[in-house]
PDB file of C-alpha atoms in Angstrom:
ATOM      1  CA  MET A   2       2.139 -49.639 -32.972  1.00  0.00           C
ATOM      2  CA  GLY A   3       1.173 -45.807 -31.596  1.00  0.00           C
ATOM      3  CA  ILE A   4       0.926 -42.477 -32.418  1.00  0.00           C
ATOM      4  CA  GLN A   5       3.734 -40.419 -33.619  1.00  0.00           C
ATOM      5  CA  CYS A   6       2.587 -36.797 -32.530  1.00  0.00           C
ATOM      6  CA  SER A   7       4.833 -34.134 -34.040  1.00  0.00           C
ATOM      7  CA  ILE A   8       2.372 -31.299 -32.521  1.00  0.00           C
ATOM      8  CA  GLN A   9       5.047 -28.934 -30.826  1.00  0.00           C
ATOM      9  CA  TRP A  10       2.609 -27.138 -28.275  1.00  0.00           C
ATOM     10  CA  PHE A  11       1.638 -30.066 -26.309  1.00  0.00           C
ATOM     11  CA  ASN A  12       4.214 -29.601 -23.685  1.00  0.00           C
ATOM     12  CA  ALA A  13       2.320 -26.252 -23.172  1.00  0.00           C
ATOM     13  CA  ILE A  14      -1.422 -28.202 -21.895  1.00  0.00           C
ATOM     14  CA  ASP A  15      -2.596 -30.398 -18.980  1.00  0.00           C
ATOM     15  CA  LYS A  16      -4.377 -32.943 -20.739  1.00  0.00           C
ATOM     16  CA  ILE A  17      -4.775 -34.191 -24.188  1.00  0.00           C
ATOM     17  CA  GLY A  18      -8.586 -33.949 -25.439  1.00  0.00           C
ATOM     18  CA  ILE A  19      -9.715 -36.746 -27.616  1.00  0.00           C
ATOM     19  CA  ASP A  20     -12.849 -36.630 -29.699  1.00  0.00           C
ATOM     20  CA  ALA A  21     -13.546 -40.611 -28.954  1.00  0.00           C
ATOM     21  CA  TYR A  22     -15.926 -41.309 -31.587  1.00  0.00           C
ATOM     22  CA  TYR A  23     -13.738 -44.644 -32.920  1.00  0.00           C
ATOM     23  CA  HIS A  24     -16.011 -46.938 -35.116  1.00  0.00           C
ATOM     24  CA  LEU A  25     -15.586 -50.427 -32.807  1.00  0.00           C
ATOM     25  CA  GLN A  26     -16.075 -53.245 -35.365  1.00  0.00           C
ATOM     26  CA  THR A  27     -17.936 -56.554 -33.817  1.00  0.00           C
ATOM     27  CA  SER A  28     -19.006 -59.279 -35.551  1.00  0.00           C
ATOM     28  CA  ASN A  29     -22.502 -58.640 -34.064  1.00  0.00           C
ATOM     29  CA  ASP A  30     -24.472 -55.358 -34.514  1.00  0.00           C
ATOM     30  CA  ASN A  31     -26.370 -56.026 -31.376  1.00  0.00           C
ATOM     31  CA  ALA A  32     -22.989 -55.913 -29.888  1.00  0.00           C
ATOM     32  CA  THR A  33     -22.658 -57.219 -26.224  1.00  0.00           C
ATOM     33  CA  VAL A  34     -20.878 -55.451 -23.666  1.00  0.00           C
ATOM     34  CA  ASP A  35     -17.659 -58.103 -23.776  1.00  0.00           C
ATOM     35  CA  GLU A  36     -18.129 -57.642 -27.817  1.00  0.00           C
ATOM     36  CA  ILE A  37     -17.664 -53.842 -27.182  1.00  0.00           C
ATOM     37  CA  VAL A  38     -14.706 -53.931 -24.792  1.00  0.00           C
ATOM     38  CA  ILE A  39     -12.900 -56.255 -27.229  1.00  0.00           C
ATOM     39  CA  ALA A  40     -13.443 -53.905 -30.437  1.00  0.00           C
ATOM     40  CA  TRP A  41     -11.995 -51.086 -27.729  1.00  0.00           C
ATOM     41  CA  GLN A  42      -8.713 -52.994 -27.307  1.00  0.00           C
ATOM     42  CA  GLN A  43      -7.196 -52.187 -31.006  1.00  0.00           C
ATOM     43  CA  PHE A  44      -7.154 -48.109 -29.933  1.00  0.00           C
ATOM     44  CA  VAL A  45      -5.910 -48.942 -26.231  1.00  0.00           C
ATOM     45  CA  PRO A  46      -2.448 -49.140 -27.082  1.00  0.00           C
ATOM     46  CA  LEU A  47      -2.160 -46.398 -29.614  1.00  0.00           C
ATOM     47  CA  LEU A  48      -3.692 -43.858 -26.829  1.00  0.00           C
ATOM     48  CA  ASP A  49      -1.735 -45.541 -24.135  1.00  0.00           C
ATOM     49  CA  ASN A  50       1.902 -44.542 -26.844  1.00  0.00           C
ATOM     50  CA  LEU A  51       0.204 -41.062 -26.900  1.00  0.00           C
ATOM     51  CA  ALA A  52      -0.059 -40.285 -23.111  1.00  0.00           C
ATOM     52  CA  LYS A  53       3.638 -41.938 -22.387  1.00  0.00           C
ATOM     53  CA  GLN A  54       5.017 -40.059 -25.213  1.00  0.00           C
ATOM     54  CA  TRP A  55       3.742 -36.558 -23.768  1.00  0.00           C
ATOM     55  CA  ASN A  56       3.804 -37.646 -20.278  1.00  0.00           C
ATOM     56  CA  LYS A  57       0.334 -36.217 -20.183  1.00  0.00           C
ATOM     57  CA  PRO A  58      -3.147 -37.843 -18.981  1.00  0.00           C
ATOM     58  CA  ILE A  59      -5.822 -38.185 -21.986  1.00  0.00           C
ATOM     59  CA  ILE A  60      -9.346 -37.106 -21.681  1.00  0.00           C
ATOM     60  CA  PHE A  61     -12.603 -37.988 -24.267  1.00  0.00           C
ATOM     61  CA  VAL A  62     -13.446 -34.263 -24.495  1.00  0.00           C
ATOM     62  CA  GLU A  63     -16.524 -35.912 -26.298  1.00  0.00           C
ATOM     63  CA  ILE A  64     -17.908 -39.316 -26.466  1.00  0.00           C
ATOM     64  CA  GLY A  65     -21.083 -40.750 -26.902  1.00  0.00           C
ATOM     65  CA  TYR A  66     -23.257 -42.877 -28.619  1.00  0.00           C
ATOM     66  CA  THR A  67     -26.891 -43.185 -30.159  1.00  0.00           C
ATOM     67  CA  SER A  68     -29.471 -45.543 -28.532  1.00  0.00           C
ATOM     68  CA  ALA A  69     -29.530 -47.555 -31.985  1.00  0.00           C
ATOM     69  CA  TYR A  70     -28.101 -50.484 -33.105  1.00  0.00           C
ATOM     70  CA  ASN A  71     -24.858 -50.870 -34.274  1.00  0.00           C
ATOM     71  CA  THR A  72     -24.173 -47.336 -32.491  1.00  0.00           C
ATOM     72  CA  HIS A  73     -20.805 -48.528 -31.152  1.00  0.00           C
ATOM     73  CA  ALA A  74     -19.828 -48.769 -35.146  1.00  0.00           C
ATOM     74  CA  HIS A  75     -21.194 -45.617 -36.208  1.00  0.00           C
ATOM     75  CA  PRO A  76     -21.054 -43.409 -33.379  1.00  0.00           C
ATOM     76  CA  ASP A  77     -20.727 -40.520 -35.434  1.00  0.00           C
ATOM     77  CA  HIS A  78     -23.396 -40.954 -37.704  1.00  0.00           C
ATOM     78  CA  MET A  79     -26.505 -39.884 -36.702  1.00  0.00           C
ATOM     79  CA  GLU A  80     -27.765 -38.765 -39.883  1.00  0.00           C
ATOM     80  CA  LEU A  81     -27.932 -42.943 -40.512  1.00  0.00           C
ATOM     81  CA  LEU A  82     -31.063 -42.685 -38.403  1.00  0.00           C
ATOM     82  CA  ALA A  83     -34.076 -42.178 -40.627  1.00  0.00           C
ATOM     83  CA  TYR A  84     -37.138 -41.007 -38.109  1.00  0.00           C
ATOM     84  CA  ASP A  85     -39.522 -41.831 -40.921  1.00  0.00           C
ATOM     85  CA  ASP A  86     -38.242 -45.272 -41.611  1.00  0.00           C
ATOM     86  CA  CYS A  87     -36.615 -47.606 -39.175  1.00  0.00           C
ATOM     87  CA  SER A  88     -36.174 -50.054 -41.871  1.00  0.00           C
ATOM     88  CA  VAL A  89     -32.868 -47.875 -43.029  1.00  0.00           C
ATOM     89  CA  TRP A  90     -30.108 -49.344 -41.085  1.00  0.00           C
ATOM     90  CA  ALA A  91     -32.444 -50.820 -38.797  1.00  0.00           C
ATOM     91  CA  LEU A  92     -31.671 -47.986 -36.338  1.00  0.00           C
ATOM     92  CA  CYS A  93     -34.679 -47.435 -34.261  1.00  0.00           C
ATOM     93  CA  VAL A  94     -34.681 -46.854 -30.763  1.00  0.00           C
ATOM     94  CA  PHE A  95     -32.681 -49.730 -29.191  1.00  0.00           C
ATOM     95  CA  LEU A  96     -31.863 -48.624 -25.790  1.00  0.00           C
ATOM     96  CA  GLU A  97     -29.506 -51.757 -24.420  1.00  0.00           C
ATOM     97  CA  GLU A  98     -27.004 -50.941 -27.584  1.00  0.00           C
ATOM     98  CA  GLN A  99     -26.250 -47.417 -25.809  1.00  0.00           C
ATOM     99  CA  ALA A 100     -26.517 -48.819 -22.369  1.00  0.00           C
ATOM    100  CA  ASN A 101     -23.771 -51.697 -23.552  1.00  0.00           C
ATOM    101  CA  SER A 102     -21.181 -48.831 -25.534  1.00  0.00           C
ATOM    102  CA  TYR A 103     -21.182 -46.839 -22.261  1.00  0.00           C
ATOM    103  CA  GLU A 104     -20.631 -49.809 -20.023  1.00  0.00           C
ATOM    104  CA  ALA A 105     -17.818 -51.013 -22.487  1.00  0.00           C
ATOM    105  CA  ALA A 106     -16.230 -47.212 -22.745  1.00  0.00           C
ATOM    106  CA  TYR A 107     -16.123 -47.325 -18.589  1.00  0.00           C
ATOM    107  CA  ILE A 108     -14.620 -50.589 -18.591  1.00  0.00           C
ATOM    108  CA  THR A 109     -12.116 -50.150 -20.878  1.00  0.00           C
ATOM    109  CA  PHE A 110     -10.987 -46.713 -19.891  1.00  0.00           C
ATOM    110  CA  TRP A 111     -11.532 -46.132 -15.977  1.00  0.00           C
ATOM    111  CA  ASN A 112      -8.799 -47.800 -14.344  1.00  0.00           C
ATOM    112  CA  LEU A 113      -6.377 -46.848 -16.722  1.00  0.00           C
ATOM    113  CA  GLU A 114      -3.639 -44.700 -15.179  1.00  0.00           C
ATOM    114  CA  TRP A 115      -3.451 -42.010 -18.268  1.00  0.00           C
ATOM    115  CA  PHE A 116      -7.265 -41.737 -18.637  1.00  0.00           C
ATOM    116  CA  ASP A 117      -8.589 -38.772 -17.016  1.00  0.00           C
ATOM    117  CA  GLY A 118     -12.052 -38.982 -17.567  1.00  0.00           C
ATOM    118  CA  MET A 119     -15.089 -38.183 -20.589  1.00  0.00           C
ATOM    119  CA  PHE A 120     -17.293 -35.877 -21.522  1.00  0.00           C
ATOM    120  CA  TRP A 121     -20.756 -37.710 -22.327  1.00  0.00           C
ATOM    121  CA  TRP A 122     -22.270 -36.125 -25.702  1.00  0.00           C
ATOM    122  CA  LEU A 123     -25.762 -35.194 -25.144  1.00  0.00           C
ATOM    123  CA  TRP A 124     -26.619 -34.117 -21.717  1.00  0.00           C
ATOM    124  CA  ARG A 125     -29.150 -31.336 -22.586  1.00  0.00           C
ATOM    125  CA  THR A 126     -30.764 -28.986 -19.785  1.00  0.00           C
ATOM    126  CA  ASP A 127     -34.152 -29.593 -21.613  1.00  0.00           C
ATOM    127  CA  PRO A 128     -36.214 -32.342 -18.815  1.00  0.00           C
ATOM    128  CA  TRP A 129     -37.964 -33.416 -22.301  1.00  0.00           C
ATOM    129  CA  ASP A 130     -34.890 -34.544 -24.082  1.00  0.00           C
ATOM    130  CA  GLY A 131     -34.057 -38.096 -23.928  1.00  0.00           C
ATOM    131  CA  HIS A 132     -36.175 -40.956 -22.316  1.00  0.00           C
ATOM    132  CA  SER A 133     -37.090 -44.293 -23.682  1.00  0.00           C
ATOM    133  CA  SER A 134     -38.976 -43.323 -27.088  1.00  0.00           C
ATOM    134  CA  ASP A 135     -35.831 -41.603 -28.054  1.00  0.00           C
ATOM    135  CA  SER A 136     -32.954 -42.832 -30.657  1.00  0.00           C
ATOM    136  CA  GLY A 137     -30.763 -40.024 -29.973  1.00  0.00           C
ATOM    137  CA  PHE A 138     -27.523 -39.282 -28.009  1.00  0.00           C
ATOM    138  CA  SER A 139     -29.017 -38.399 -24.628  1.00  0.00           C
ATOM    139  CA  PRO A 140     -28.780 -41.258 -21.951  1.00  0.00           C
ATOM    140  CA  VAL A 141     -31.529 -39.124 -19.863  1.00  0.00           C
ATOM    141  CA  GLY A 142     -34.365 -41.215 -18.661  1.00  0.00           C
ATOM    142  CA  LYS A 143     -32.813 -44.705 -20.807  1.00  0.00           C
ATOM    143  CA  PRO A 144     -30.454 -47.278 -19.381  1.00  0.00           C
ATOM    144  CA  ALA A 145     -27.076 -45.419 -20.142  1.00  0.00           C
ATOM    145  CA  GLU A 146     -28.335 -43.399 -17.660  1.00  0.00           C
ATOM    146  CA  ASN A 147     -27.706 -45.889 -15.135  1.00  0.00           C
ATOM    147  CA  VAL A 148     -24.994 -47.048 -16.608  1.00  0.00           C
ATOM    148  CA  MET A 149     -23.501 -43.470 -15.596  1.00  0.00           C
ATOM    149  CA  THR A 150     -24.603 -43.296 -12.213  1.00  0.00           C
ATOM    150  CA  LYS A 151     -23.049 -46.660 -11.104  1.00  0.00           C
ATOM    151  CA  TRP A 152     -19.589 -45.809 -12.547  1.00  0.00           C
ATOM    152  CA  TYR A 153     -19.556 -42.353 -11.137  1.00  0.00           C
ATOM    153  CA  SER A 154     -21.105 -43.327  -7.789  1.00  0.00           C
ATOM    154  CA  GLN A 155     -17.386 -44.778  -7.397  1.00  0.00           C
ATOM    155  CA  LYS A 156     -14.933 -42.882  -5.788  1.00  0.00           C
ATOM    156  CA  THR A 157     -12.494 -41.396  -7.916  1.00  0.00           C
ATOM    157  CA  ASN A 158      -9.950 -38.349  -8.669  1.00  0.00           C
ATOM    158  CA  LYS A 159     -10.897 -38.850 -12.374  1.00  0.00           C
ATOM    159  CA  SER A 160     -12.582 -36.148 -14.579  1.00  0.00           C
ATOM    160  CA  PHE A 161     -15.298 -37.669 -14.924  1.00  0.00           C
TER     161      PHE A 161
END
């Protein structure tokens, strides 16, 4: 099982950049951290093989989750959120889902030798962005920000 990558210019780069909007399927729309970590496991060997094939570290150049139900399964589909109707996909503000998705990504990748960091979507310079009533990608003022603080407070030489 692996990604066979035939891109000829990979030997000219320092790191392999990946947009990490993987659809992490769980049996529960309100998934726990452990369930999301398990869902990540189908992708870890693929990424591991890619890193080994090219002898390059992998960095997530973009990864993110909304503060909404089932965001781990549809991280790249903000348009599923109906701002005026919370009955659509039951995607109203759900801060725990975003925090669980962040925590699971850190648990899954933080200590892997070939993994070199991640850039989270979306952190704006607007101080009013995010916060507990926002269902969007911003972790600002939400439990996901606390998850980031916990992990980035650890000493590491990764590009986090």
